Coordinates of N, CA and C in Angstrom, one line a residue:
M1 N 63.4 -13.5 21.1 CA 63.4 -12.6 22.2 C 62.6 -11.3 21.8
A2 N 62.8 -10.7 20.7 CA 62.1 -9.5 20.2 C 60.6 -9.8 20.1
L3 N 60.3 -11.0 19.6 CA 58.9 -11.4 19.4 C 58.2 -11.5 20.8
R4 N 58.9 -12.0 21.8 CA 58.3 -12.1 23.1 C 58.0 -10.7 23.7
K5 N 58.9 -9.7 23.5 CA 58.7 -8.4 24.0 C 57.5 -7.7 23.2
M6 N 57.4 -8.0 21.9 CA 56.3 -7.4 21.2 C 55.0 -8.0 21.6
V7 N 54.9 -9.3 21.9 CA 53.7 -9.9 22.3 C 53.3 -9.4 23.7
E8 N 54.3 -9.2 24.6 CA 54.1 -8.7 25.9 C 53.5 -7.3 25.9
R9 N 54.0 -6.4 25.0 CA 53.5 -5.1 24.8 C 52.1 -5.1 24.3
L10 N 51.8 -6.0 23.4 CA 50.4 -6.1 22.9 C 49.4 -6.6 23.9
R11 N 49.9 -7.4 24.9 CA 49.0 -7.9 25.9 C 48.8 -6.9 27.1
T12 N 49.8 -6.0 27.2 CA 49.7 -5.1 28.4 C 48.7 -4.0 28.1
P13 N 47.8 -3.6 29.0 CA 46.9 -2.6 28.8 C 47.5 -1.2 28.6
V14 N 46.9 -0.4 27.8 CA 47.4 0.9 27.4 C 47.7 1.8 28.6
E15 N 46.8 1.7 29.6 CA 47.0 2.5 30.9 C 48.3 2.1 31.6
E16 N 48.6 0.8 31.6 CA 49.8 0.4 32.2 C 51.0 0.9 31.5
L17 N 51.0 0.8 30.1 CA 52.1 1.3 29.3 C 52.3 2.8 29.6
D18 N 51.2 3.6 29.6 CA 51.3 5.0 29.9 C 51.9 5.3 31.3
R19 N 51.5 4.5 32.3 CA 52.0 4.6 33.6 C 53.5 4.4 33.7
Q20 N 54.0 3.4 33.0 CA 55.4 3.1 32.9 C 56.2 4.2 32.2
K21 N 55.6 4.7 31.1 CA 56.3 5.7 30.4 C 56.4 7.0 31.2
L22 N 55.3 7.4 31.9 CA 55.3 8.5 32.8 C 56.3 8.4 33.9
S23 N 56.4 7.2 34.5 CA 57.3 6.9 35.6 C 58.8 7.1 35.1
Q24 N 59.1 6.6 34.0 CA 60.4 6.7 33.4 C 60.7 8.2 33.1
Y25 N 59.8 8.9 32.6 CA 60.0 10.4 32.3 C 60.3 11.1 33.6
C26 N 59.6 10.8 34.7 CA 59.8 11.5 36.0 C 61.1 11.1 36.6
S27 N 61.5 9.9 36.4 CA 62.8 9.4 36.9 C 64.0 10.2 36.2
L28 N 63.8 10.4 34.9 CA 64.9 11.1 34.1 C 65.0 12.5 34.6
L29 N 64.0 13.1 35.2 CA 64.1 14.5 35.7 C 64.7 14.5 37.1
G30 N 65.0 13.4 37.7 CA 65.6 13.4 39.0 C 64.6 13.7 40.1
A31 N 63.4 13.5 39.9 CA 62.4 13.8 40.9 C 62.2 12.6 41.9
T32 N 61.7 13.0 43.1 CA 61.4 12.0 44.1 C 60.2 11.2 43.7
P33 N 60.2 9.9 43.7 CA 59.0 9.1 43.4 C 57.9 9.4 44.4
L34 N 56.7 9.6 43.9 CA 55.6 10.0 44.8 C 55.2 9.0 45.8
D35 N 55.5 7.7 45.5 CA 55.2 6.7 46.5 C 56.2 6.6 47.6
A36 N 57.3 7.4 47.5 CA 58.4 7.3 48.5 C 58.5 8.6 49.3
I37 N 57.6 9.6 49.1 CA 57.8 10.8 49.8 C 57.3 10.7 51.3
E38 N 58.0 11.5 52.1 CA 57.7 11.5 53.6 C 57.0 12.8 54.0
P39 N 56.1 12.8 54.9 CA 55.5 14.0 55.4 C 56.5 15.0 56.0
R40 N 56.3 16.3 55.9 CA 57.1 17.3 56.5 C 58.5 17.3 56.0
R41 N 58.7 16.9 54.8 CA 60.0 16.9 54.2 C 59.9 17.7 52.8
P42 N 60.9 18.5 52.5 CA 61.0 19.1 51.2 C 61.1 18.1 50.1
I43 N 60.4 18.3 49.0 CA 60.5 17.4 47.9 C 60.6 18.1 46.6
R44 N 61.1 17.4 45.6 CA 61.1 17.9 44.2 C 60.4 16.7 43.5
A45 N 59.2 16.9 43.1 CA 58.4 15.9 42.4 C 58.0 16.3 41.0
A46 N 57.9 15.3 40.2 CA 57.5 15.6 38.8 C 56.3 14.7 38.5
G47 N 55.5 15.1 37.6 CA 54.3 14.2 37.2 C 53.4 14.9 36.2
E48 N 52.3 14.3 36.0 CA 51.3 14.8 35.1 C 50.0 15.2 35.9
V49 N 49.4 16.3 35.6 CA 48.2 16.8 36.2 C 47.1 15.9 35.8
R50 N 46.4 15.3 36.7 CA 45.2 14.5 36.4 C 43.9 15.2 36.6
T51 N 43.8 16.0 37.7 CA 42.5 16.8 37.9 C 42.9 18.1 38.4
V52 N 42.0 19.1 38.1 CA 42.1 20.5 38.6 C 40.8 20.9 39.1
R53 N 40.7 21.4 40.3 CA 39.4 21.8 40.8 C 39.5 23.0 41.7
I54 N 38.5 23.8 41.9 CA 38.4 24.9 42.8 C 37.7 24.5 44.0
V55 N 38.3 24.7 45.1 CA 37.7 24.2 46.4 C 37.8 25.4 47.4
P56 N 36.7 25.7 48.1 CA 36.8 26.7 49.2 C 37.6 26.2 50.4
R57 N 38.5 27.0 50.8 CA 39.3 26.6 52.0 C 39.4 27.9 52.8
A58 N 39.0 27.8 54.1 CA 39.0 28.9 55.0 C 38.3 30.1 54.5
G59 N 37.2 30.0 53.7 CA 36.5 31.1 53.2 C 37.0 31.7 51.9
A60 N 38.1 31.2 51.4 CA 38.6 31.7 50.1 C 38.8 30.5 49.2
A61 N 38.8 30.8 47.9 CA 38.9 29.8 46.9 C 40.4 29.3 46.9
A62 N 40.6 28.1 46.5 CA 41.9 27.5 46.3 C 41.8 26.5 45.1
V63 N 42.9 26.5 44.4 CA 43.0 25.6 43.2 C 43.7 24.3 43.7
E64 N 43.1 23.2 43.5 CA 43.7 21.9 43.8 C 44.0 21.1 42.6
A65 N 45.3 20.8 42.4 CA 45.7 20.0 41.2 C 46.3 18.7 41.7
T66 N 45.7 17.6 41.3 CA 46.2 16.3 41.6 C 47.2 15.9 40.6
V67 N 48.4 15.5 41.0 CA 49.5 15.2 40.2 C 50.0 13.8 40.4
T68 N 50.2 13.0 39.3 CA 50.6 11.6 39.5 C 51.9 11.4 38.7
D69 N 52.7 10.5 39.1 CA 54.0 10.1 38.4 C 54.0 8.7 38.0
G70 N 52.8 8.0 38.0 CA 52.7 6.6 37.6 C 52.9 5.7 38.8
R71 N 53.4 6.2 39.9 CA 53.6 5.3 41.1 C 52.7 5.8 42.2
G72 N 52.5 7.1 42.3 CA 51.7 7.6 43.4 C 51.1 8.9 43.0
S73 N 50.5 9.6 43.9 CA 49.9 10.9 43.6 C 50.0 11.9 44.8
I74 N 49.9 13.2 44.5 CA 50.0 14.2 45.5 C 49.1 15.3 45.0
T75 N 48.6 16.1 45.9 CA 47.7 17.2 45.5 C 48.4 18.5 45.8
A76 N 48.6 19.4 44.8 CA 49.2 20.7 45.0 C 48.0 21.7 45.3
V77 N 48.1 22.4 46.4 CA 47.0 23.3 46.7 C 47.6 24.8 46.6
F78 N 46.9 25.6 45.8 CA 47.3 26.9 45.6 C 46.3 27.8 46.3
L79 N 46.6 28.3 47.4 CA 45.6 29.1 48.2 C 45.3 30.5 47.6
G80 N 44.1 30.9 47.7 CA 43.7 32.2 47.3 C 43.7 32.4 45.7
R81 N 43.6 31.3 45.0 CA 43.6 31.4 43.5 C 42.3 30.7 43.0
R82 N 41.8 31.2 41.9 CA 40.7 30.6 41.2 C 41.2 29.9 39.9
K83 N 42.3 30.3 39.4 CA 42.8 29.8 38.2 C 44.3 30.0 38.1
I84 N 45.0 29.0 37.5 CA 46.4 29.2 37.3 C 46.7 28.8 35.8
A85 N 47.2 29.8 35.1 CA 47.4 29.6 33.6 C 48.4 28.4 33.4
G86 N 48.1 27.5 32.5 CA 49.0 26.4 32.2 C 48.8 25.2 33.0
I87 N 48.2 25.2 34.1 CA 47.9 24.0 34.9 C 46.6 23.5 34.5
T88 N 46.6 22.5 33.6 CA 45.5 21.8 33.0 C 45.7 20.3 33.0
P89 N 44.6 19.5 33.0 CA 44.8 18.1 33.0 C 45.6 17.6 31.8
G90 N 46.6 16.7 32.0 CA 47.5 16.2 31.0 C 48.8 17.0 30.9
R91 N 48.9 18.1 31.6 CA 50.2 18.9 31.5 C 51.2 18.3 32.5
K92 N 52.4 18.2 32.1 CA 53.5 17.7 32.9 C 54.1 18.9 33.7
L93 N 54.5 18.7 34.9 CA 55.1 19.8 35.7 C 56.0 19.2 36.8
V94 N 56.8 20.1 37.3 CA 57.7 19.8 38.4 C 57.3 20.6 39.6
L95 N 57.1 20.0 40.8 CA 56.7 20.7 42.0 C 57.8 20.7 43.0
E96 N 58.0 21.8 43.8 CA 58.9 21.8 44.9 C 58.2 22.4 46.1
G97 N 58.3 21.8 47.2 CA 57.6 22.3 48.4 C 57.7 21.2 49.5
V98 N 57.0 21.5 50.6 CA 57.0 20.6 51.8 C 55.7 19.9 51.8
V99 N 55.7 18.6 52.0 CA 54.6 17.7 52.0 C 53.9 17.7 53.4
S100 N 52.6 17.8 53.4 CA 51.8 17.6 54.6 C 50.8 16.6 54.3
V101 N 50.2 16.0 55.4 CA 49.2 14.9 55.3 C 48.0 15.3 56.0
E102 N 46.8 15.2 55.3 CA 45.5 15.3 55.9 C 44.7 14.1 55.6
G103 N 44.5 13.3 56.6 CA 43.9 12.0 56.5 C 44.8 11.1 55.7
S104 N 44.3 10.6 54.5 CA 45.1 9.7 53.7 C 45.7 10.5 52.5
Q105 N 45.4 11.8 52.4 CA 45.8 12.6 51.3 C 47.1 13.3 51.6
R106 N 48.1 13.3 50.6 CA 49.3 14.0 50.7 C 49.2 15.4 50.0
L107 N 49.5 16.5 50.6 CA 49.3 17.8 50.1 C 50.6 18.6 50.1
V108 N 50.7 19.5 49.2 CA 51.8 20.4 49.2 C 51.2 21.8 48.9
Y109 N 51.3 22.7 49.9 CA 50.6 24.0 49.8 C 51.6 25.0 49.1
N110 N 51.0 25.8 48.2 CA 51.6 26.8 47.4 C 53.0 26.4 46.9
P111 N 53.1 25.3 46.2 CA 54.4 24.8 45.8 C 55.0 25.7 44.7
V112 N 56.3 25.7 44.6 CA 57.0 26.3 43.4 C 56.8 25.3 42.3
Y113 N 56.4 25.7 41.1 CA 56.1 24.8 40.1 C 56.8 25.3 38.8
R114 N 57.1 24.3 37.9 CA 57.7 24.6 36.6 C 56.9 23.7 35.6
L115 N 56.3 24.4 34.6 CA 55.6 23.6 33.6 C 56.6 23.0 32.6
M116 N 56.4 21.8 32.2 CA 57.3 21.1 31.3 C 56.6 21.0 29.9
P117 N 57.4 21.0 28.9 CA 56.9 20.9 27.5 C 56.2 19.6 27.3

């Protein structure tokens, strides 16, 4: 039985193993899975920052951070900011806020966030 698990781990792509590990980590934090969130509902989500970019919105800069938990993703939008210390790709964090939908993208504007070690 142990040999079968070891062979399965060796055959599984590294990206899939990372995705499973991240999903388990977020579940331990008691966060809402990102593939199960509903629009216009408060959430507490956890995940890892994949991308950070500065995007003009309504004439002012905004920082957009795409966060994934291994099951889904959400974009945290911080209006009126050009930089947020600590929010960098690869960093784990917890977000709290209300989800909105624009097209096929799920957004949370100016969420409360906590950086995880």
